mmCIF file of C-alpha atoms in Angstrom:
data_model
loop_
_atom_site.group_PDB
_atom_site.id
_atom_site.type_symbol
_atom_site.label_atom_id
_atom_site.label_comp_id
_atom_site.label_asym_id
_atom_site.label_seq_id
_atom_site.Cartn_x
_atom_site.Cartn_y
_atom_site.Cartn_z
ATOM 1 C CA UNK A 13 -0.248 -0.153 0.139
ATOM 2 C CA UNK A 14 1.489 2.991 -0.793
ATOM 3 C CA UNK A 15 2.833 5.512 2.465
ATOM 4 C CA UNK A 16 1.149 8.171 2.259
ATOM 5 C CA UNK A 17 -2.233 6.332 1.845
ATOM 6 C CA UNK A 18 -1.147 4.189 4.827
ATOM 7 C CA UNK A 19 -0.758 7.710 6.665
ATOM 8 C CA UNK A 20 -3.603 8.962 5.730
ATOM 9 C CA UNK A 21 -5.653 6.089 6.922
ATOM 10 C CA UNK A 22 -4.134 5.992 9.926
ATOM 11 C CA UNK A 23 -4.916 9.383 10.988
ATOM 12 C CA UNK A 24 -8.568 9.434 9.573
ATOM 13 C CA UNK A 25 -8.437 6.087 12.221
ATOM 14 C CA UNK A 26 -6.852 7.948 15.338
ATOM 15 C CA UNK A 27 -9.479 10.951 15.105
ATOM 16 C CA UNK A 28 -11.417 11.411 17.676
ATOM 17 C CA UNK A 29 -15.930 10.677 16.944
ATOM 18 C CA UNK A 30 -17.942 13.843 18.018
ATOM 19 C CA UNK A 31 -20.881 11.322 18.268
ATOM 20 C CA UNK A 32 -22.498 14.035 15.744
ATOM 21 C CA UNK A 33 -26.063 12.735 15.006
ATOM 22 C CA UNK A 34 -26.732 13.035 18.608
ATOM 23 C CA UNK A 35 -25.903 16.665 18.458
ATOM 24 C CA UNK A 36 -27.801 16.719 15.580
ATOM 25 C CA UNK A 37 -30.675 15.167 17.025
ATOM 26 C CA UNK A 38 -30.831 16.922 20.093
ATOM 27 C CA UNK A 39 -30.710 20.556 18.309
ATOM 28 C CA UNK A 40 -33.518 19.963 15.767
ATOM 29 C CA UNK A 41 -35.383 19.145 18.838
ATOM 30 C CA UNK A 42 -34.290 22.539 21.065
ATOM 31 C CA UNK A 43 -35.154 24.108 17.446
ATOM 32 C CA UNK A 44 -38.656 22.622 16.325
ATOM 33 C CA UNK A 45 -40.032 23.663 20.518
ATOM 34 C CA UNK A 46 -38.240 27.244 19.260
ATOM 35 C CA UNK A 47 -40.340 27.505 16.410
ATOM 36 C CA UNK A 48 -43.147 26.590 17.801
ATOM 37 C CA UNK A 49 -43.642 29.740 19.878
ATOM 38 C CA UNK A 50 -42.891 31.658 16.808
ATOM 39 C CA UNK A 51 -45.272 30.096 14.796
ATOM 40 C CA UNK A 52 -42.269 28.082 12.668
ATOM 41 C CA UNK A 53 -39.199 29.183 11.012
ATOM 42 C CA UNK A 54 -38.125 32.854 9.331
ATOM 43 C CA UNK A 55 -35.405 32.833 6.822
ATOM 44 C CA UNK A 56 -34.046 36.547 7.913
ATOM 45 C CA UNK A 57 -31.964 38.975 6.368
ATOM 46 C CA UNK A 58 -28.701 38.380 6.522
ATOM 47 C CA UNK A 59 -25.764 40.715 7.670
ATOM 48 C CA UNK A 60 -22.507 39.488 5.005
ATOM 49 C CA UNK A 61 -25.093 40.702 2.460
ATOM 50 C CA UNK A 62 -26.104 44.088 3.861
ATOM 51 C CA UNK A 63 -22.249 44.338 4.856
ATOM 52 C CA UNK A 64 -21.653 44.024 1.112
ATOM 53 C CA UNK A 65 -24.953 46.073 0.308
ATOM 54 C CA UNK A 66 -23.521 49.059 2.268
ATOM 55 C CA UNK A 67 -20.178 48.641 0.702
ATOM 56 C CA UNK A 68 -22.147 49.284 -2.667
ATOM 57 C CA UNK A 69 -23.540 52.209 -1.610
ATOM 58 C CA UNK A 70 -20.631 53.914 -0.233
ATOM 59 C CA UNK A 71 -19.133 53.031 -3.413
ATOM 60 C CA UNK A 72 -21.811 55.105 -5.431
ATOM 61 C CA UNK A 73 -21.626 58.071 -2.903
ATOM 62 C CA UNK A 74 -18.313 58.808 -3.102
ATOM 63 C CA UNK A 75 -17.518 56.813 -6.233
ATOM 64 C CA UNK A 76 -13.865 58.586 -6.732
ATOM 65 C CA UNK A 77 -12.983 57.710 -2.668
ATOM 66 C CA UNK A 78 -13.973 54.191 -1.656
ATOM 67 C CA UNK A 79 -15.137 52.722 -5.326
ATOM 68 C CA UNK A 80 -12.902 50.522 -7.542
ATOM 69 C CA UNK A 81 -9.370 52.350 -8.248
ATOM 70 C CA UNK A 82 -9.823 52.099 -12.332
ATOM 71 C CA UNK A 83 -12.702 54.577 -12.925
ATOM 72 C CA UNK A 84 -12.152 56.754 -15.330
ATOM 73 C CA UNK A 85 -13.729 60.568 -15.652
ATOM 74 C CA UNK A 86 -15.591 59.579 -18.132
ATOM 75 C CA UNK A 87 -16.317 56.098 -16.235
ATOM 76 C CA UNK A 88 -17.483 57.728 -13.283
ATOM 77 C CA UNK A 89 -21.780 57.898 -13.873
ATOM 78 C CA UNK A 90 -21.631 54.586 -15.687
ATOM 79 C CA UNK A 91 -20.363 53.180 -12.510
ATOM 80 C CA UNK A 92 -22.504 55.190 -10.367
ATOM 81 C CA UNK A 93 -25.726 53.876 -12.042
ATOM 82 C CA UNK A 94 -24.311 50.068 -12.156
ATOM 83 C CA UNK A 95 -23.757 50.237 -8.831
ATOM 84 C CA UNK A 96 -26.285 51.637 -7.702
ATOM 85 C CA UNK A 97 -28.160 49.076 -9.887
ATOM 86 C CA UNK A 98 -26.869 46.028 -8.559
ATOM 87 C CA UNK A 99 -27.149 46.960 -4.347
ATOM 88 C CA UNK A 100 -30.257 48.129 -4.606
ATOM 89 C CA UNK A 101 -31.747 45.141 -6.195
ATOM 90 C CA UNK A 102 -29.954 43.230 -3.242
ATOM 91 C CA UNK A 103 -31.413 45.750 -0.429
ATOM 92 C CA UNK A 104 -34.543 44.939 -2.234
ATOM 93 C CA UNK A 105 -34.572 41.156 -1.538
ATOM 94 C CA UNK A 106 -33.627 42.031 1.969
ATOM 95 C CA UNK A 107 -36.541 44.377 1.899
ATOM 96 C CA UNK A 108 -38.899 41.702 1.149
ATOM 97 C CA UNK A 109 -37.220 39.280 3.903
ATOM 98 C CA UNK A 110 -37.546 42.042 6.300
ATOM 99 C CA UNK A 111 -41.182 42.198 5.755
ATOM 100 C CA UNK A 112 -41.901 38.597 5.501
ATOM 101 C CA UNK A 113 -40.930 38.229 8.608
ATOM 102 C CA UNK A 114 -43.098 40.938 10.328
ATOM 103 C CA UNK A 115 -45.898 39.585 8.076
ATOM 104 C CA UNK A 116 -45.170 36.270 9.706
ATOM 105 C CA UNK A 117 -45.352 38.176 13.683
ATOM 106 C CA UNK A 118 -49.030 39.216 13.460
ATOM 107 C CA UNK A 119 -48.404 42.202 11.959
ATOM 108 C CA UNK A 120 -50.476 42.530 8.549
ATOM 109 C CA UNK A 121 -48.913 43.163 5.234
ATOM 110 C CA UNK A 122 -51.030 42.848 2.238
ATOM 111 C CA UNK A 123 -47.706 42.555 -0.476
ATOM 112 C CA UNK A 124 -44.427 42.284 1.062
ATOM 113 C CA UNK A 125 -42.627 42.343 -2.606
ATOM 114 C CA UNK A 126 -44.829 45.235 -3.342
ATOM 115 C CA UNK A 127 -43.678 46.937 -0.112
ATOM 116 C CA UNK A 128 -40.077 46.583 -0.215
ATOM 117 C CA UNK A 129 -40.233 48.103 -3.745
ATOM 118 C CA UNK A 130 -42.107 50.612 -2.484
ATOM 119 C CA UNK A 131 -38.614 51.209 0.243
ATOM 120 C CA UNK A 132 -36.725 51.049 -1.955
ATOM 121 C CA UNK A 133 -37.941 53.207 -4.784
ATOM 122 C CA UNK A 134 -38.240 56.103 -1.583
ATOM 123 C CA UNK A 135 -34.819 55.392 -0.577
ATOM 124 C CA UNK A 136 -32.785 55.913 -3.604
ATOM 125 C CA UNK A 137 -34.544 58.784 -3.953
ATOM 126 C CA UNK A 138 -32.740 59.805 -0.651
ATOM 127 C CA UNK A 139 -29.726 58.898 -1.241
ATOM 128 C CA UNK A 140 -28.361 62.616 -3.106
ATOM 129 C CA UNK A 141 -29.998 64.453 -0.064
ATOM 130 C CA UNK A 142 -27.788 62.178 2.352
ATOM 131 C CA UNK A 143 -24.999 62.550 0.335
ATOM 132 C CA UNK A 144 -25.407 66.030 0.785
ATOM 133 C CA UNK A 145 -25.605 66.219 4.671
ATOM 134 C CA UNK A 146 -22.735 63.624 5.127
ATOM 135 C CA UNK A 147 -20.487 66.253 3.186
ATOM 136 C CA UNK A 148 -21.111 68.847 6.027
ATOM 137 C CA UNK A 149 -20.214 65.440 8.629
ATOM 138 C CA UNK A 150 -16.823 65.388 6.688
ATOM 139 C CA UNK A 151 -16.080 68.944 6.401
ATOM 140 C CA UNK A 152 -17.043 69.442 10.446
ATOM 141 C CA UNK A 153 -14.566 66.842 11.282
ATOM 142 C CA UNK A 154 -11.783 68.068 9.259
ATOM 143 C CA UNK A 155 -12.438 71.418 10.398
ATOM 144 C CA UNK A 156 -12.868 70.354 14.130
ATOM 145 C CA UNK A 157 -10.084 68.145 14.039
ATOM 146 C CA UNK A 158 -6.217 69.988 13.669
ATOM 147 C CA UNK A 159 -4.521 66.434 12.820
ATOM 148 C CA UNK A 160 -6.916 65.839 9.793
ATOM 149 C CA UNK A 161 -4.759 66.287 6.946
ATOM 150 C CA UNK A 162 -7.314 66.361 4.177
ATOM 151 C CA UNK A 163 -11.484 65.574 3.273
ATOM 152 C CA UNK A 164 -10.140 62.738 1.657
ATOM 153 C CA UNK A 165 -8.393 61.387 4.924
ATOM 154 C CA UNK A 166 -11.090 62.056 7.115
ATOM 155 C CA UNK A 167 -13.915 60.068 5.087
ATOM 156 C CA UNK A 168 -11.309 56.684 4.384
ATOM 157 C CA UNK A 169 -10.428 56.801 7.514
ATOM 158 C CA UNK A 170 -12.580 58.346 10.927
ATOM 159 C CA UNK A 171 -13.904 55.918 12.420
ATOM 160 C CA UNK A 172 -17.304 58.993 13.315
ATOM 161 C CA UNK A 173 -17.257 59.494 9.577
ATOM 162 C CA UNK A 174 -17.835 55.839 8.995
ATOM 163 C CA UNK A 175 -20.654 55.458 11.897
ATOM 164 C CA UNK A 176 -22.302 58.515 9.938
ATOM 165 C CA UNK A 177 -21.901 57.274 6.821
ATOM 166 C CA UNK A 178 -23.799 53.777 8.659
ATOM 167 C CA UNK A 179 -26.257 55.880 10.218
ATOM 168 C CA UNK A 180 -27.571 57.985 7.498
ATOM 169 C CA UNK A 181 -28.774 55.603 5.301
ATOM 170 C CA UNK A 182 -30.039 53.447 8.175
ATOM 171 C CA UNK A 183 -32.070 56.629 9.568
ATOM 172 C CA UNK A 184 -34.147 56.966 6.026
ATOM 173 C CA UNK A 185 -34.984 52.819 6.464
ATOM 174 C CA UNK A 186 -35.840 53.339 10.122
ATOM 175 C CA UNK A 187 -38.160 56.640 9.324
ATOM 176 C CA UNK A 188 -39.738 54.212 5.624
ATOM 177 C CA UNK A 189 -40.711 51.786 7.972
ATOM 178 C CA UNK A 190 -37.959 48.751 7.808
ATOM 179 C CA UNK A 191 -36.636 48.912 11.550
ATOM 180 C CA UNK A 192 -34.714 45.563 11.037
ATOM 181 C CA UNK A 193 -32.570 46.745 7.916
ATOM 182 C CA UNK A 194 -31.925 49.838 9.432
ATOM 183 C CA UNK A 195 -30.713 48.451 12.480
ATOM 184 C CA UNK A 196 -28.243 45.446 11.098
ATOM 185 C CA UNK A 197 -26.429 48.735 9.941
ATOM 186 C CA UNK A 198 -25.819 50.723 12.621
ATOM 187 C CA UNK A 199 -24.779 47.328 14.146
ATOM 188 C CA UNK A 200 -22.546 47.007 11.112
ATOM 189 C CA UNK A 201 -21.263 49.922 11.503
ATOM 190 C CA UNK A 202 -20.537 49.558 15.641
ATOM 191 C CA UNK A 203 -18.580 46.095 15.175
ATOM 192 C CA UNK A 204 -16.466 48.143 12.918
ATOM 193 C CA UNK A 205 -15.879 51.489 14.610
ATOM 194 C CA UNK A 206 -17.656 50.958 18.652
ATOM 195 C CA UNK A 207 -19.743 53.852 17.224
ATOM 196 C CA UNK A 208 -23.601 52.744 18.769
ATOM 197 C CA UNK A 209 -25.880 54.762 16.987
ATOM 198 C CA UNK A 210 -29.627 53.744 17.313
ATOM 199 C CA UNK A 211 -30.508 54.596 13.582
ATOM 200 C CA UNK A 212 -34.370 56.472 14.903
ATOM 201 C CA UNK A 213 -31.760 59.030 16.547
ATOM 202 C CA UNK A 214 -32.154 62.528 14.490
ATOM 203 C CA UNK A 215 -29.143 63.947 13.502
ATOM 204 C CA UNK A 216 -28.821 67.487 11.937
ATOM 205 C CA UNK A 217 -25.521 68.105 9.647
ATOM 206 C CA UNK A 218 -22.420 69.230 10.447
ATOM 207 C CA UNK A 219 -22.215 66.056 13.218
ATOM 208 C CA UNK A 220 -18.251 65.266 13.986
ATOM 209 C CA UNK A 221 -17.231 62.823 16.497
ATOM 210 C CA UNK A 222 -14.072 62.912 17.575
ATOM 211 C CA UNK A 223 -12.180 59.919 17.955
ATOM 212 C CA UNK A 224 -14.997 57.852 18.436
ATOM 213 C CA UNK A 225 -14.795 54.610 20.797
ATOM 214 C CA UNK A 226 -18.075 53.920 23.046
ATOM 215 C CA UNK A 227 -19.932 57.012 21.728
ATOM 216 C CA UNK A 228 -23.592 55.573 22.469
ATOM 217 C CA UNK A 229 -26.674 57.552 21.209
ATOM 218 C CA UNK A 230 -29.838 56.821 21.197
ATOM 219 C CA UNK A 231 -32.809 55.469 19.936
ATOM 220 C CA UNK A 232 -34.828 58.681 20.543
ATOM 221 C CA UNK A 233 -32.099 61.656 21.075
ATOM 222 C CA UNK A 234 -32.362 64.332 18.636
ATOM 223 C CA UNK A 235 -28.845 66.173 17.993
ATOM 224 C CA UNK A 236 -29.189 69.451 16.129
ATOM 225 C CA UNK A 237 -26.303 71.489 13.627
ATOM 226 C CA UNK A 238 -22.879 71.460 14.519
ATOM 227 C CA UNK A 239 -22.223 69.302 17.665
ATOM 228 C CA UNK A 240 -19.609 67.488 18.243
ATOM 229 C CA UNK A 241 -19.012 64.879 20.487
ATOM 230 C CA UNK A 242 -15.789 62.831 22.091
ATOM 231 C CA UNK A 243 -15.077 59.221 22.669
ATOM 232 C CA UNK A 244 -17.139 57.283 25.244
ATOM 233 C CA UNK A 245 -19.964 60.315 25.269
ATOM 234 C CA UNK A 246 -23.486 58.289 26.218
ATOM 235 C CA UNK A 247 -26.820 59.411 25.056
ATOM 236 C CA UNK A 248 -28.850 57.128 27.143
ATOM 237 C CA UNK A 249 -32.049 56.989 28.607
ATOM 238 C CA UNK A 250 -32.546 57.325 32.515
ATOM 239 C CA UNK A 251 -35.091 54.858 33.121
ATOM 240 C CA UNK A 252 -37.032 52.027 31.741
ATOM 241 C CA UNK A 253 -40.877 52.720 33.037
ATOM 242 C CA UNK A 254 -42.741 48.734 33.182
ATOM 243 C CA UNK A 255 -46.033 47.901 32.594
ATOM 244 C CA UNK A 256 -48.352 45.620 34.969
ATOM 245 C CA UNK A 257 -46.676 42.632 34.310
ATOM 246 C CA UNK A 258 -43.035 44.514 34.789
ATOM 247 C CA UNK A 259 -42.217 44.202 31.314
ATOM 248 C CA UNK A 260 -40.420 47.120 29.737
ATOM 249 C CA UNK A 261 -43.136 49.785 27.748
ATOM 250 C CA UNK A 262 -41.557 49.862 24.086
ATOM 251 C CA UNK A 263 -40.931 53.359 22.653
ATOM 252 C CA UNK A 264 -40.952 57.210 24.215
ATOM 253 C CA UNK A 265 -39.314 59.506 24.194
ATOM 254 C CA UNK A 266 -36.194 58.931 26.835
ATOM 255 C CA UNK A 267 -33.176 60.125 25.619
ATOM 256 C CA UNK A 268 -31.749 63.593 25.215
ATOM 257 C CA UNK A 269 -32.166 66.567 23.125
ATOM 258 C CA UNK A 270 -28.808 68.295 21.902
ATOM 259 C CA UNK A 271 -29.458 71.297 20.567
ATOM 260 C CA UNK A 272 -26.810 73.334 17.705
ATOM 261 C CA UNK A 273 -23.642 74.475 18.819
ATOM 262 C CA UNK A 274 -22.783 71.950 21.306
ATOM 263 C CA UNK A 275 -19.638 70.375 22.511
ATOM 264 C CA UNK A 276 -19.443 67.243 24.526
ATOM 265 C CA UNK A 277 -16.261 66.132 25.949
ATOM 266 C CA UNK A 278 -15.248 62.058 26.618
ATOM 267 C CA UNK A 279 -16.668 60.188 28.737
ATOM 268 C CA UNK A 280 -19.602 62.284 29.952
ATOM 269 C CA UNK A 281 -22.786 60.722 30.263
ATOM 270 C CA UNK A 282 -26.148 62.370 29.569
ATOM 271 C CA UNK A 283 -29.155 60.752 30.633
ATOM 272 C CA UNK A 284 -33.390 61.470 30.500
ATOM 273 C CA UNK A 285 -35.243 63.492 28.113
ATOM 274 C CA UNK A 286 -33.170 66.197 29.071
ATOM 275 C CA UNK A 287 -32.375 69.211 26.783
ATOM 276 C CA UNK A 288 -28.779 71.132 26.398
ATOM 277 C CA UNK A 289 -28.744 74.329 25.201
ATOM 278 C CA UNK A 290 -27.315 75.473 21.991
ATOM 279 C CA UNK A 291 -23.305 76.624 22.245
ATOM 280 C CA UNK A 292 -23.479 74.893 25.426
ATOM 281 C CA UNK A 293 -20.055 72.770 26.813
ATOM 282 C CA UNK A 294 -20.414 69.734 28.851
ATOM 283 C CA UNK A 295 -17.158 69.163 30.424
ATOM 284 C CA UNK A 296 -15.598 65.639 30.186
ATOM 285 C CA UNK A 297 -16.840 62.734 32.981
ATOM 286 C CA UNK A 298 -19.707 64.829 33.569
ATOM 287 C CA UNK A 299 -22.794 62.709 34.727
ATOM 288 C CA UNK A 300 -25.548 64.979 33.754
ATOM 289 C CA UNK A 301 -29.727 64.547 34.486
ATOM 290 C CA UNK A 302 -31.081 67.932 34.345
ATOM 291 C CA UNK A 303 -31.474 70.377 31.358
ATOM 292 C CA UNK A 304 -28.805 72.735 30.948
ATOM 293 C CA UNK A 305 -29.935 76.482 29.223
ATOM 294 C CA UNK A 306 -27.814 77.623 26.559
ATOM 295 C CA UNK A 307 -24.515 78.756 26.453
ATOM 296 C CA UNK A 308 -23.894 76.507 29.974
ATOM 297 C CA UNK A 309 -20.311 75.297 30.424
ATOM 298 C CA UNK A 310 -20.587 72.257 33.088
ATOM 299 C CA UNK A 311 -17.978 70.431 34.631
ATOM 300 C CA UNK A 312 -17.650 67.658 37.361
ATOM 301 C CA UNK A 313 -17.886 71.035 40.441
ATOM 302 C CA UNK A 314 -20.658 72.000 38.559
ATOM 303 C CA UNK A 315 -22.522 69.030 38.661
ATOM 304 C CA UNK A 316 -21.431 68.049 42.295
ATOM 305 C CA UNK A 317 -22.323 71.212 43.750
ATOM 306 C CA UNK A 318 -25.724 71.109 41.900
ATOM 307 C CA UNK A 319 -24.569 74.973 40.467
ATOM 308 C CA UNK A 320 -26.647 75.208 37.296
ATOM 309 C CA UNK A 321 -29.876 76.339 35.857
ATOM 310 C CA UNK A 322 -32.580 73.210 36.975
ATOM 311 C CA UNK A 323 -34.124 72.951 34.069
ATOM 312 C CA UNK A 324 -36.805 69.864 32.805
ATOM 313 C CA UNK A 325 -35.971 66.758 33.649
ATOM 314 C CA UNK A 326 -37.247 63.440 32.164
#
């Protein structure tokens, strides 16, 4: 017998056995019980495909920086059109899966395919507006960071820009009634940047997250124009009401309102439906659960002594 064949058979005979058939059977039983509680299995949108779609949409929005390096000046429009067509078509299928899942969750949807087509059409029309908003965000990052050497460096390197790019598109889907895909897109950015922005958050133009790691922005947060956040800032909820059965009450405005021209420094935590007045500066590591008037400068010492305006609470 060939020595190599002998060695291979010896290795195969020495392999441990995993009792795969029994494990598969147990997993099947658990899966069946789970499906029974949720009225059968449902095929969900694919995270991997959404990552691919987001890369394609980003390339269509910024073809010369995030697209292929082989685009000629004459071929840019063709590349953008082709890239949009391919990725919007893929998005259509993922939306159909979301709406079929929603329909299976006892929410009445007459035609998931027709609804998905309408949402993708509306989403596509919003892309120029999203690109214009992103231009203001990129400019804010460049103007606000002395280490930034160029607009292009900001676009391709800054995690805050990556996060807000995903958010601008996820927010459109969220508003159009596709919260699952929107949340998945937000979590794709969260995984790659460490910045957690719920797609429901409303964010004005010229938004800049510097460094970014650990930033959390809740679902009902409202952020005005020209706002800058540093790393580890939390714009969160103060408390979570429950119903008579002890279950969390979903929805409701529970996150901060941050008005125009506000700066929130590293590690600050702002909780509840409070308002941070226009032009205010919130110092590093401040824990804030009260509104502050426009033009405020809040430090840790002021918070400890409560030496500032006691505005509306949550």
